[in-house]
Amino acid sequence: MARRLTHRPRIVTITGKRAETPLVSTLRWRDATKARPGQYVMVWVPGVDEVPMSLCDIGGVKGIAVHAKGEATSALARLRAGDRIGIRGPYGHGFRHKPGKCLVVAGGTGIACLAPLVEKLARRWPRPSVVVGARTRSELLFVERMRRTGAEVVVTTDDGTAGRKGLATDAAYELLNRNRYSQVCSCGPEAMMRVVASLAQCQSAPVQLSLERYMKCGIGICDSCAMGGLHICVEGPVMDSRRVAGLPDFGAFRRDACGRKERM
Amino acid sequence: MADLTVDVAGLRLENPFILASGVWGETGATLARALRAGAAAVVTKSVGLRPRPGYPNPTIVEVPSGLINSMGLPNPGIEEYGAEMEEALRPGRPVIGSIFGATAGEFAALARRMERWGVSALELNLSCPHAKGLGAQLGQDPGTTKRITAAVKAAVDIPVFVKLTPTVASIAAIGRAAAAGGADALVAINTLKAMAIDLDLCIPVLGHGTGGYSGPGIKPVGVACVYELFKAVRVPLIGAGGVSTGEDAAEYLMAGATALEVGTLVLRKRDRTFRQLSRELARFLASRGHRSARSLTGRAHRGD
């Protein structure tokens, strides 16, 4: 039997697909590899593309939440149970969890990589606070799943169609005024994460942010996901806000497949 | 402590280890990181006239003794790369500009631009194994190699290196052509054309099908190419292909190299890559009583 090569896709069969929202569906497959909350996998859709996807399930059954946006995610969204995909990873730094109360702030599909973290944290005391924010009711993801963990869940929508009307950062601000947190974890639009990081400064709680950039290799050599000399694929995707906040690209620029900078 | 400094076509290097093109080179900040981590010089990603997205993913796959990649020369185009150069030059160490084009005229235009951005030398990519009408498809022909090299030499004042493909009947013939065109140094070797097939899906893993094989598996091929070139030409040689330890470096030096390019090792060693290689080479030199890295160049030819 040949040695299992780390950076070679292993072919898995999709065992389940579920529409979570009108825009987002989850795909699941059996996969015994170890993963930590916040890690990602490179998902190969044969004949189409290979893209990084955060794991929304990290146990013996792995899962990803697919929001059909580009060519690859649209192809992923068309897959059904029984179809085969290639998986490399899990890759990258996940969330480190420290003892104490944690505030989790998710915007849009950002909850996908945070859900396994909340499930892990909610098993212990003190229970974490989770803000699940979306633009509108139909785009809210994993709210019931978060409630089932026993965490304190605050839902926000920009248009007030569910939960509190307003931004996830408004709810985060109030929670930070009401409770003491020993750490803050966030994933969502970078403009949102920038606010979360600065709000948390008043409690001097360390902040971990999960970032996203265009990726090719996923293993820290091609440089396509570089941001201020750091590789999101290897040194991220979860990074300490102090490391990220000073980077001129954070919340401002990303790069396309050519490596051109474009405004976010 | 053994002397690790070398001189390649007037380029003075603190140690023989240069970051190879295509690794950590899309952004200036990462090139600067490699220089701060002990690389004596860095080679940029190969840059062309216009933005190019490269091939569809997967663009990389591991094989038992290395990697196959089919990035497909992605780059933001020479105009936009100027901003990256500014950052790459910040540590104050040599940056070598890698360029690719389809014609001698394109190469010359790119070379002039790179010279203006402030590179210390140029590296002509005549060896990318998987790009149509570019790279190795030009560098497999001695006449084309000579013509492109001469055009670039006429366009700039800085040293011009030519990176060669091993996928030819005689690398010595190509090396002689590049030298005749005025090349100041030759870099050997680029990756070897290669493929990996997925056994479950029965299709090639890489989006492009074929790619370039790099890593420890190609080191013996690179050493042989450098050995042949050392016999064939008088210009300095930069060895590349699977350098993973100080002893690998010593082998390339003995075959005839003056300096070395390192790429795939960065996958495993990241920021430790260059200092570790320097340390290992120094230890090797001391253990065998060699006074300098320079003194090793071409040693394996003594009996000839």
Coordinates of C-alpha atoms in Angstrom, one line a residue:
Chain A
M1 CA 0.0 0.0 0.0
A2 CA 1.4 3.4 -1.0
R3 CA 2.2 5.9 1.7
R4 CA -0.7 8.3 2.2
L5 CA 0.4 11.6 0.8
T6 CA -0.7 14.6 2.9
H7 CA -1.2 17.1 0.0
R8 CA -3.1 14.9 -2.4
P9 CA -6.9 14.9 -2.6
R10 CA -8.6 11.8 -1.1
I11 CA -11.8 11.0 -2.8
V12 CA -14.9 11.0 -0.6
T13 CA -18.6 10.4 -1.3
I14 CA -21.1 13.0 -0.2
T15 CA -23.4 11.3 2.2
G16 CA -25.8 14.1 2.9
K17 CA -26.9 17.4 1.5
R18 CA -29.3 19.9 3.2
A19 CA -30.6 23.2 2.2
E20 CA -30.0 25.4 5.2
T21 CA -31.2 28.7 3.8
P22 CA -32.3 29.7 0.3
L23 CA -28.7 30.5 -0.5
V24 CA -26.7 28.1 1.6
S25 CA -26.6 24.3 1.6
T26 CA -24.4 21.9 3.6
L27 CA -22.6 18.9 2.2
R28 CA -21.4 16.1 4.5
W29 CA -19.1 13.1 4.1
R30 CA -17.5 10.5 6.4
D31 CA -13.9 11.4 7.2
A32 CA -11.9 10.2 10.2
T33 CA -9.2 12.8 10.0
K34 CA -8.7 15.0 13.0
A35 CA -9.8 18.6 12.7
R36 CA -10.0 21.6 15.0
P37 CA -12.7 24.3 15.0
G38 CA -11.8 27.0 12.4
Q39 CA -9.7 24.8 10.2
Y40 CA -10.5 24.5 6.5
V41 CA -10.2 21.9 3.7
M42 CA -9.3 22.2 0.0
V43 CA -12.4 20.8 -1.8
W44 CA -11.8 19.5 -5.3
V45 CA -14.8 19.5 -7.6
P46 CA -13.5 17.2 -10.4
G47 CA -13.3 19.0 -13.7
V48 CA -14.2 22.4 -12.2
D49 CA -11.9 23.8 -9.5
E50 CA -10.5 23.3 -6.0
V51 CA -11.4 25.8 -3.4
P52 CA -10.8 26.3 0.4
M53 CA -13.9 25.8 2.6
S54 CA -14.1 26.1 6.3
L55 CA -15.4 23.0 8.1
C56 CA -18.8 23.4 9.8
D57 CA -18.6 19.8 11.1
I58 CA -15.3 18.5 12.5
G59 CA -16.2 15.0 13.9
G60 CA -16.3 11.7 12.1
V61 CA -18.7 13.3 9.6
K62 CA -17.2 16.4 8.1
G63 CA -19.3 19.2 6.6
I64 CA -19.0 22.4 4.7
A65 CA -21.6 25.2 4.2
V66 CA -21.7 26.2 0.5
H67 CA -22.9 29.6 -0.5
A68 CA -23.1 29.5 -4.4
K69 CA -21.2 32.6 -5.5
G70 CA -18.5 31.7 -8.0
E71 CA -18.1 28.9 -10.5
A72 CA -16.7 26.4 -8.0
T73 CA -19.2 27.1 -5.2
S74 CA -22.0 26.9 -7.7
A75 CA -20.7 23.5 -8.9
L76 CA -20.5 22.4 -5.3
A77 CA -24.0 23.5 -4.7
R78 CA -25.3 21.4 -7.6
L79 CA -23.7 18.2 -6.1
R80 CA -25.9 15.6 -4.4
A81 CA -25.6 12.7 -2.0
G82 CA -23.6 10.0 -3.8
D83 CA -21.4 12.4 -5.8
R84 CA -17.7 12.3 -5.2
I85 CA -15.3 15.2 -4.3
G86 CA -11.6 15.3 -3.4
I87 CA -10.5 16.6 0.0
R88 CA -7.1 17.9 1.1
G89 CA -6.5 18.9 4.7
P90 CA -7.7 19.9 7.3
Y91 CA -5.3 22.8 6.9
G92 CA -4.4 25.9 8.8
H93 CA -4.7 27.3 12.3
G94 CA -8.0 26.9 13.9
F95 CA -9.4 28.7 17.0
R96 CA -7.3 28.3 20.2
H97 CA -9.7 28.2 23.1
K98 CA -8.7 29.5 26.5
P99 CA -10.5 29.0 29.8
G100 CA -13.1 31.6 30.6
K101 CA -16.1 33.2 28.9
C102 CA -16.0 33.6 25.2
L103 CA -17.9 36.0 22.9
V104 CA -18.5 34.7 19.4
V105 CA -19.5 37.1 16.7
A106 CA -20.6 35.7 13.3
G107 CA -21.7 37.7 10.3
G108 CA -23.4 35.9 7.4
T109 CA -21.9 32.5 6.5
G110 CA -19.1 33.3 9.1
I111 CA -21.1 31.2 11.5
A112 CA -20.1 28.0 9.5
C113 CA -16.5 27.9 10.9
L114 CA -17.6 29.1 14.4
A115 CA -20.4 26.6 14.9
P116 CA -18.0 23.7 15.9
L117 CA -16.2 26.1 18.3
V118 CA -19.4 27.1 20.0
E119 CA -20.4 23.4 20.4
K120 CA -17.1 22.7 22.0
L121 CA -17.2 25.8 24.3
A122 CA -20.8 25.2 25.4
R123 CA -20.0 21.9 26.9
R124 CA -18.2 23.8 29.7
W125 CA -18.9 26.6 32.1
P126 CA -19.2 29.6 31.7
R127 CA -21.4 29.4 28.7
P128 CA -20.4 31.4 25.7
S129 CA -22.3 34.3 24.1
V130 CA -23.0 34.0 20.4
V131 CA -24.1 36.7 18.0
V132 CA -25.5 35.4 14.8
G133 CA -26.0 38.3 12.3
A134 CA -27.3 38.3 8.8
R135 CA -28.8 40.9 6.4
T136 CA -32.3 39.4 6.6
R137 CA -34.2 36.5 8.2
S138 CA -33.9 34.1 5.2
E139 CA -30.1 34.4 5.3
L140 CA -29.7 33.4 9.0
L141 CA -27.7 30.2 9.3
F142 CA -27.4 27.6 12.1
V143 CA -29.5 29.6 14.6
E144 CA -31.3 26.5 15.9
R145 CA -28.0 24.6 16.0
M146 CA -26.5 27.3 18.2
R147 CA -29.5 27.5 20.5
R148 CA -29.3 23.7 21.0
T149 CA -25.8 24.1 22.4
G150 CA -27.1 26.0 25.4
A151 CA -25.1 29.1 24.5
E152 CA -26.6 32.5 25.0
V153 CA -27.6 33.3 21.4
V154 CA -28.4 36.8 20.1
V155 CA -29.8 37.1 16.6
T156 CA -29.5 40.3 14.6
T157 CA -30.7 41.2 11.1
D158 CA -29.9 44.4 9.3
D159 CA -33.6 44.8 8.3
G160 CA -35.2 43.6 11.5
T161 CA -37.0 40.7 10.0
A162 CA -35.7 38.4 12.7
G163 CA -34.1 39.0 16.1
R164 CA -32.9 42.4 16.9
K165 CA -32.8 45.0 14.1
G166 CA -29.2 46.1 13.6
L167 CA -25.7 44.9 13.0
A168 CA -24.0 42.0 14.7
T169 CA -21.5 44.6 16.1
D170 CA -24.3 46.5 17.9
A171 CA -25.2 43.3 19.8
A172 CA -21.5 42.6 20.4
Y173 CA -21.1 46.1 21.8
E174 CA -23.9 45.5 24.3
L175 CA -22.7 42.1 25.4
L176 CA -19.2 43.5 25.9
N177 CA -20.7 46.2 28.2
R178 CA -22.7 43.6 30.1
N179 CA -20.3 40.7 30.6
R180 CA -16.6 40.2 31.0
Y181 CA -15.0 38.0 28.3
S182 CA -11.7 36.3 28.4
Q183 CA -11.6 35.9 24.6
V184 CA -13.5 37.0 21.5
C185 CA -13.8 34.9 18.3
S186 CA -15.2 36.2 15.1
C187 CA -15.8 35.4 11.4
G188 CA -17.6 37.5 8.8
P189 CA -17.1 40.5 6.6
E190 CA -13.7 42.1 7.4
A191 CA -15.4 45.5 8.0
M192 CA -17.4 43.8 10.8
M193 CA -14.4 42.0 12.2
R194 CA -12.5 45.2 12.3
V195 CA -15.2 46.7 14.5
V196 CA -15.3 43.6 16.7
A197 CA -11.6 43.8 17.3
S198 CA -11.7 47.4 18.3
L199 CA -14.7 47.0 20.6
A200 CA -13.0 44.1 22.4
Q201 CA -9.9 46.3 23.1
C202 CA -11.8 47.9 26.1
Q203 CA -11.8 44.5 27.8
S204 CA -8.3 43.7 26.6
A205 CA -9.6 40.3 25.7
P206 CA -7.6 38.6 22.9
V207 CA -9.5 38.5 19.6
Q208 CA -9.2 35.7 17.0
L209 CA -10.4 36.4 13.5
S210 CA -11.0 34.0 10.7
L211 CA -9.9 35.4 7.4
E212 CA -10.6 34.5 3.8
R213 CA -8.4 35.1 0.7
Y214 CA -8.1 33.6 -2.8
M215 CA -6.0 30.4 -2.5
K216 CA -4.3 28.1 -4.9
C217 CA -1.9 25.7 -3.1
G218 CA -3.3 25.8 0.5
I219 CA 0.1 24.8 1.8
G220 CA 2.0 28.1 2.1
I221 CA 4.1 28.2 -1.0
C222 CA 2.3 29.8 -4.0
D223 CA 1.8 33.1 -2.1
S224 CA -1.7 33.8 -3.7
C225 CA -3.3 34.3 -0.3
A226 CA -0.5 36.4 1.1
M227 CA -1.4 39.5 3.2
G228 CA 1.4 41.6 4.5
G229 CA 3.8 38.7 4.1
L230 CA 1.6 36.2 6.0
H231 CA -0.1 33.3 4.4
I232 CA -3.8 33.0 5.3
C233 CA -3.6 29.3 4.3
V234 CA -0.9 28.3 6.8
E235 CA -0.6 31.1 9.3
G236 CA -4.4 31.6 9.2
P237 CA -7.2 31.3 8.5
V238 CA -7.7 32.1 12.2
M239 CA -5.3 34.8 13.3
D240 CA -4.9 37.0 16.4
S241 CA -6.4 40.5 15.7
R242 CA -3.2 42.2 16.9
R243 CA -1.3 40.5 14.0
V244 CA -4.0 41.3 11.5
A245 CA -5.1 44.8 12.5
G246 CA -1.9 46.5 11.4
L247 CA -1.9 45.0 7.9
P248 CA -2.9 47.5 5.2
D249 CA -4.9 44.9 3.3
F250 CA -7.1 44.0 6.3
G251 CA -10.7 45.1 5.6
A252 CA -9.5 46.9 2.5
F253 CA -7.9 44.7 -0.2
R254 CA -7.9 41.2 -1.5
R255 CA -6.1 39.7 -4.5
D256 CA -7.6 38.0 -7.6
A257 CA -6.2 34.9 -9.3
C258 CA -3.6 37.0 -11.1
G259 CA -2.4 38.5 -7.8
R260 CA -3.8 41.9 -8.5
K261 CA -5.0 43.9 -5.6
E262 CA -8.7 44.8 -5.6
R263 CA -10.7 46.8 -3.1
M264 CA -13.0 44.7 -1.0
Chain B
M1 CA 33.6 29.0 10.4
A2 CA 33.7 28.3 6.7
D3 CA 33.2 31.2 4.3
L4 CA 29.8 30.9 2.7
T5 CA 29.9 34.1 0.5
V6 CA 29.8 33.6 -3.2
D7 CA 29.8 35.8 -6.3
V8 CA 27.5 35.1 -9.2
A9 CA 28.2 37.3 -12.2
G10 CA 29.2 40.2 -10.0
L11 CA 26.3 39.6 -7.6
R12 CA 27.8 39.3 -4.2
L13 CA 25.8 36.9 -2.0
E14 CA 26.2 36.4 1.8
N15 CA 25.5 32.7 1.3
P16 CA 24.8 30.5 -1.7
F17 CA 21.0 30.2 -1.1
I18 CA 18.5 32.0 -3.3
L19 CA 14.7 31.7 -3.1
A20 CA 13.6 30.1 -6.4
S21 CA 11.0 31.7 -8.6
G22 CA 7.4 30.7 -8.0
V23 CA 7.6 30.2 -4.3
W24 CA 6.6 33.1 -2.0
G25 CA 7.0 35.5 -4.9
E26 CA 3.6 36.8 -5.8
T27 CA 3.9 39.6 -3.2
G28 CA 6.8 41.8 -2.3
A29 CA 6.1 41.5 1.4
T30 CA 6.6 37.7 1.3
L31 CA 9.9 38.1 -0.8
A32 CA 11.0 40.5 1.9
R33 CA 10.1 37.9 4.5
A34 CA 12.4 35.3 2.8
L35 CA 15.2 37.8 2.7
R36 CA 14.8 38.5 6.4
A37 CA 14.8 34.8 7.0
G38 CA 18.3 34.4 5.6
A39 CA 17.9 34.1 1.8
A40 CA 20.9 35.7 0.2
A41 CA 18.7 36.8 -2.7
V42 CA 15.2 36.1 -4.0
V43 CA 13.7 35.5 -7.4
T44 CA 10.3 37.0 -8.1
K45 CA 7.5 35.1 -9.5
S46 CA 7.7 35.0 -13.3
V47 CA 6.1 38.2 -14.5
G48 CA 4.7 38.8 -18.0
L49 CA 3.4 41.9 -19.8
R50 CA -0.3 41.4 -19.0
P51 CA -2.2 40.0 -15.9
R52 CA -2.7 36.3 -16.1
P53 CA -4.8 34.1 -13.8
G54 CA -3.0 30.9 -14.4
Y55 CA -4.6 27.4 -14.7
P56 CA -7.6 26.2 -12.8
N57 CA -7.1 24.5 -9.4
P58 CA -6.0 21.9 -8.4
T59 CA -2.6 23.5 -9.2
I60 CA -0.6 21.4 -6.7
V61 CA -0.3 17.8 -5.8
E62 CA 2.1 15.9 -3.6
V63 CA 4.0 12.8 -5.0
P64 CA 6.3 10.6 -3.0
S65 CA 9.4 12.7 -3.3
G66 CA 8.2 16.2 -4.2
L67 CA 5.4 18.2 -5.6
I68 CA 3.9 18.6 -9.0
N69 CA 2.5 22.1 -9.7
S70 CA 0.7 23.7 -12.6
M71 CA 0.3 27.2 -11.4
G72 CA 0.4 28.3 -15.1
L73 CA 2.4 31.5 -14.7
P74 CA -0.2 33.6 -12.8
N75 CA 0.9 37.1 -12.3
P76 CA -0.5 40.6 -12.1
G77 CA 1.4 42.0 -15.1
I78 CA 4.6 44.0 -15.1
E79 CA 2.9 47.3 -14.4
E80 CA 1.2 46.2 -11.2
Y81 CA 4.2 44.3 -10.1
G82 CA 6.1 47.5 -9.5
A83 CA 4.3 48.0 -6.2
E84 CA 5.5 44.5 -5.1
M85 CA 9.1 45.3 -6.0
E86 CA 9.1 48.3 -3.8
E87 CA 8.4 46.1 -0.8
A88 CA 10.7 43.3 -1.9
L89 CA 13.6 45.8 -2.1
R90 CA 13.1 47.1 1.4
P91 CA 15.4 44.7 3.2
G92 CA 18.2 46.0 0.9
R93 CA 19.3 42.6 -0.5
P94 CA 19.4 41.5 -4.1
V95 CA 16.1 40.8 -5.8
I96 CA 16.2 38.9 -9.1
G97 CA 13.4 39.6 -11.5
S98 CA 12.0 36.6 -13.3
I99 CA 10.2 37.3 -16.6
F100 CA 8.4 35.3 -19.3
G101 CA 7.2 36.2 -22.7
A102 CA 6.3 34.8 -26.1
T103 CA 8.9 36.8 -28.1
A104 CA 12.3 38.3 -27.8
G105 CA 10.7 41.8 -28.0
E106 CA 8.4 41.0 -25.1
F107 CA 11.3 39.7 -23.0
A108 CA 13.3 42.9 -23.8
A109 CA 10.4 45.1 -22.8
L110 CA 9.9 43.2 -19.5
A111 CA 13.6 43.3 -18.8
R112 CA 13.8 47.1 -19.2
R113 CA 10.8 47.5 -16.8
M114 CA 12.3 45.1 -14.2
E115 CA 15.6 47.0 -14.4
R116 CA 13.8 50.2 -13.7
W117 CA 12.0 48.7 -10.7
G118 CA 15.5 48.1 -9.2
V119 CA 16.3 44.4 -9.6
S120 CA 19.9 43.3 -9.3
A121 CA 19.6 40.8 -12.1
L122 CA 17.2 39.1 -14.4
E123 CA 16.2 35.5 -14.8
L124 CA 14.7 34.5 -18.1
N125 CA 12.0 31.8 -17.7
L126 CA 12.7 29.7 -20.7
S127 CA 11.8 26.6 -18.9
C128 CA 8.3 26.5 -17.4
P129 CA 7.2 23.0 -18.5
H130 CA 3.5 23.5 -19.0
A131 CA 2.7 26.8 -20.7
K132 CA 1.8 26.9 -24.4
G133 CA 4.1 29.1 -26.5
L134 CA 6.1 30.1 -23.4
G135 CA 8.8 28.8 -21.1
A136 CA 10.2 25.5 -22.1
Q137 CA 8.6 25.6 -25.5
L138 CA 11.0 28.5 -26.3
G139 CA 13.9 27.2 -24.2
Q140 CA 14.0 23.8 -25.9
D141 CA 15.3 25.4 -29.0
P142 CA 18.9 26.6 -29.0
G143 CA 18.3 29.3 -31.7
T144 CA 15.3 30.8 -29.8
T145 CA 17.2 30.7 -26.5
K146 CA 20.2 32.6 -28.0
R147 CA 18.0 35.2 -29.7
I148 CA 15.9 36.0 -26.6
T149 CA 19.0 36.1 -24.4
A150 CA 20.8 38.4 -26.8
A151 CA 17.7 40.7 -27.1
V152 CA 17.6 41.0 -23.3
K153 CA 21.3 41.6 -23.0
A154 CA 21.0 44.4 -25.5
A155 CA 18.2 46.0 -23.5
V156 CA 19.6 46.2 -20.0
D157 CA 22.9 46.7 -18.1
I158 CA 22.2 44.3 -15.2
P159 CA 23.3 40.6 -15.3
V160 CA 21.0 38.2 -17.2
F161 CA 20.5 34.7 -15.9
V162 CA 18.8 32.1 -18.1
K163 CA 16.8 29.3 -16.4
L164 CA 17.0 26.1 -18.3
T165 CA 14.6 23.1 -18.7
P166 CA 16.0 19.6 -18.2
T167 CA 13.4 18.3 -20.7
V168 CA 15.7 18.5 -23.7
A169 CA 18.0 16.1 -25.6
S170 CA 21.1 18.0 -24.6
I171 CA 21.1 20.7 -21.9
A172 CA 24.6 21.4 -22.8
A173 CA 23.5 22.6 -26.3
I174 CA 20.9 24.9 -24.8
G175 CA 23.4 26.2 -22.2
R176 CA 25.9 27.0 -25.0
A177 CA 23.2 28.8 -26.9
A178 CA 22.3 30.9 -23.9
A179 CA 26.0 31.7 -23.2
A180 CA 26.5 32.6 -26.9
G181 CA 23.6 35.0 -26.5
G182 CA 25.5 36.7 -23.7
A183 CA 24.0 35.0 -20.6
D184 CA 25.9 36.0 -17.4
A185 CA 24.8 32.9 -15.6
L186 CA 22.7 29.8 -16.1
V187 CA 20.1 28.4 -13.7
A188 CA 19.5 24.6 -13.9
I189 CA 17.1 23.1 -13.6
N190 CA 13.4 24.2 -13.7
T191 CA 10.8 21.6 -12.9
L192 CA 10.3 18.4 -15.0
K193 CA 7.0 17.9 -16.9
A194 CA 5.0 15.5 -14.9
M195 CA 1.5 14.2 -14.1
A196 CA -0.4 12.5 -11.3
I197 CA -3.6 10.6 -11.9
D198 CA -6.3 10.0 -9.3
L199 CA -6.9 6.3 -9.0
D200 CA -10.5 6.6 -7.9
L201 CA -11.7 9.2 -10.4
C202 CA -9.4 8.0 -13.2
I203 CA -8.5 11.6 -14.2
P204 CA -5.4 13.7 -13.8
V205 CA -5.4 15.5 -10.5
L206 CA -4.1 18.8 -11.7
G207 CA -6.6 21.1 -13.4
H208 CA -4.2 21.6 -16.3
G209 CA -3.3 17.9 -16.5
T210 CA 0.4 18.1 -16.6
G211 CA 2.6 20.2 -14.3
G212 CA 6.2 20.6 -13.1
Y213 CA 7.8 18.1 -10.8
S214 CA 10.0 19.6 -8.0
G215 CA 11.5 18.5 -4.8
P216 CA 14.0 15.8 -3.6
G217 CA 13.1 13.4 -6.4
I218 CA 14.6 15.7 -9.1
K219 CA 17.9 16.5 -7.3
P220 CA 19.9 13.8 -9.1
V221 CA 18.6 15.1 -12.4
G222 CA 19.6 18.7 -11.5
V223 CA 23.1 17.6 -10.4
A224 CA 23.7 15.8 -13.7
C225 CA 22.5 18.8 -15.7
V226 CA 24.8 21.2 -13.7
Y227 CA 27.7 18.7 -14.2
E228 CA 27.1 18.7 -18.0
L229 CA 26.8 22.4 -18.2
F230 CA 30.0 23.0 -16.2
K231 CA 31.8 21.1 -18.9
A232 CA 30.0 22.9 -21.7
V233 CA 30.1 26.6 -20.7
R234 CA 32.3 29.1 -18.9
V235 CA 29.5 31.1 -17.2
P236 CA 28.6 30.6 -13.6
L237 CA 25.9 28.1 -12.8
I238 CA 23.1 28.3 -10.2
G239 CA 22.0 24.8 -9.2
A240 CA 18.3 24.2 -8.6
G241 CA 16.1 21.2 -8.0
G242 CA 15.5 19.4 -4.7
V243 CA 18.0 21.1 -2.5
S244 CA 16.9 20.0 1.0
T245 CA 20.1 19.9 3.0
G246 CA 23.5 21.4 3.2
E247 CA 24.9 18.2 1.7
D248 CA 22.5 18.5 -1.2
A249 CA 23.9 22.0 -1.7
A250 CA 27.5 20.6 -1.5
E251 CA 26.7 18.1 -4.2
Y252 CA 25.5 20.8 -6.6
L253 CA 28.5 22.9 -5.8
M254 CA 30.8 20.0 -6.6
A255 CA 28.9 19.4 -9.8
G256 CA 29.8 22.9 -10.8
A257 CA 27.3 25.3 -9.2
T258 CA 28.3 28.6 -7.6
A259 CA 25.0 29.2 -5.9
L260 CA 21.7 27.4 -5.4
E261 CA 18.0 28.1 -5.7
V262 CA 15.6 26.6 -3.2
G263 CA 11.9 26.3 -3.6
T264 CA 10.0 23.2 -2.5
L265 CA 11.9 22.9 0.8
V266 CA 10.0 26.1 1.9
L267 CA 6.9 23.9 2.1
R268 CA 8.4 22.0 5.1
K269 CA 10.8 24.5 6.6
R270 CA 9.1 27.9 5.9
D271 CA 11.2 30.7 7.7
R272 CA 13.8 28.2 8.9
T273 CA 14.7 27.1 5.3
F274 CA 17.6 29.4 4.6
R275 CA 19.4 29.7 7.9
Q276 CA 19.2 25.9 8.3
L277 CA 20.7 25.3 4.9
S278 CA 23.5 27.8 5.6
R279 CA 24.2 26.2 9.0
E280 CA 24.2 22.7 7.5
L281 CA 26.5 23.7 4.6
A282 CA 28.9 25.4 7.0
R283 CA 29.0 22.3 9.2
F284 CA 29.6 20.1 6.1
L285 CA 32.4 22.3 4.9
A286 CA 34.1 22.4 8.4
S287 CA 33.7 18.6 8.8
R288 CA 35.6 18.0 5.5
G289 CA 38.1 20.7 6.0
H290 CA 36.9 22.9 3.2
R291 CA 37.6 26.6 3.8
S292 CA 34.8 28.0 1.7
A293 CA 31.7 27.2 -0.3
R294 CA 33.4 28.8 -3.3
S295 CA 36.2 26.3 -3.2
L296 CA 33.8 23.5 -3.8
T297 CA 32.6 24.6 -7.2
G298 CA 33.4 22.1 -9.8
R299 CA 35.3 19.8 -7.5
A300 CA 33.7 16.7 -9.0
H301 CA 35.5 17.5 -12.3
R302 CA 39.0 17.3 -11.0
G303 CA 39.7 13.9 -12.4
D304 CA 38.6 14.9 -15.9

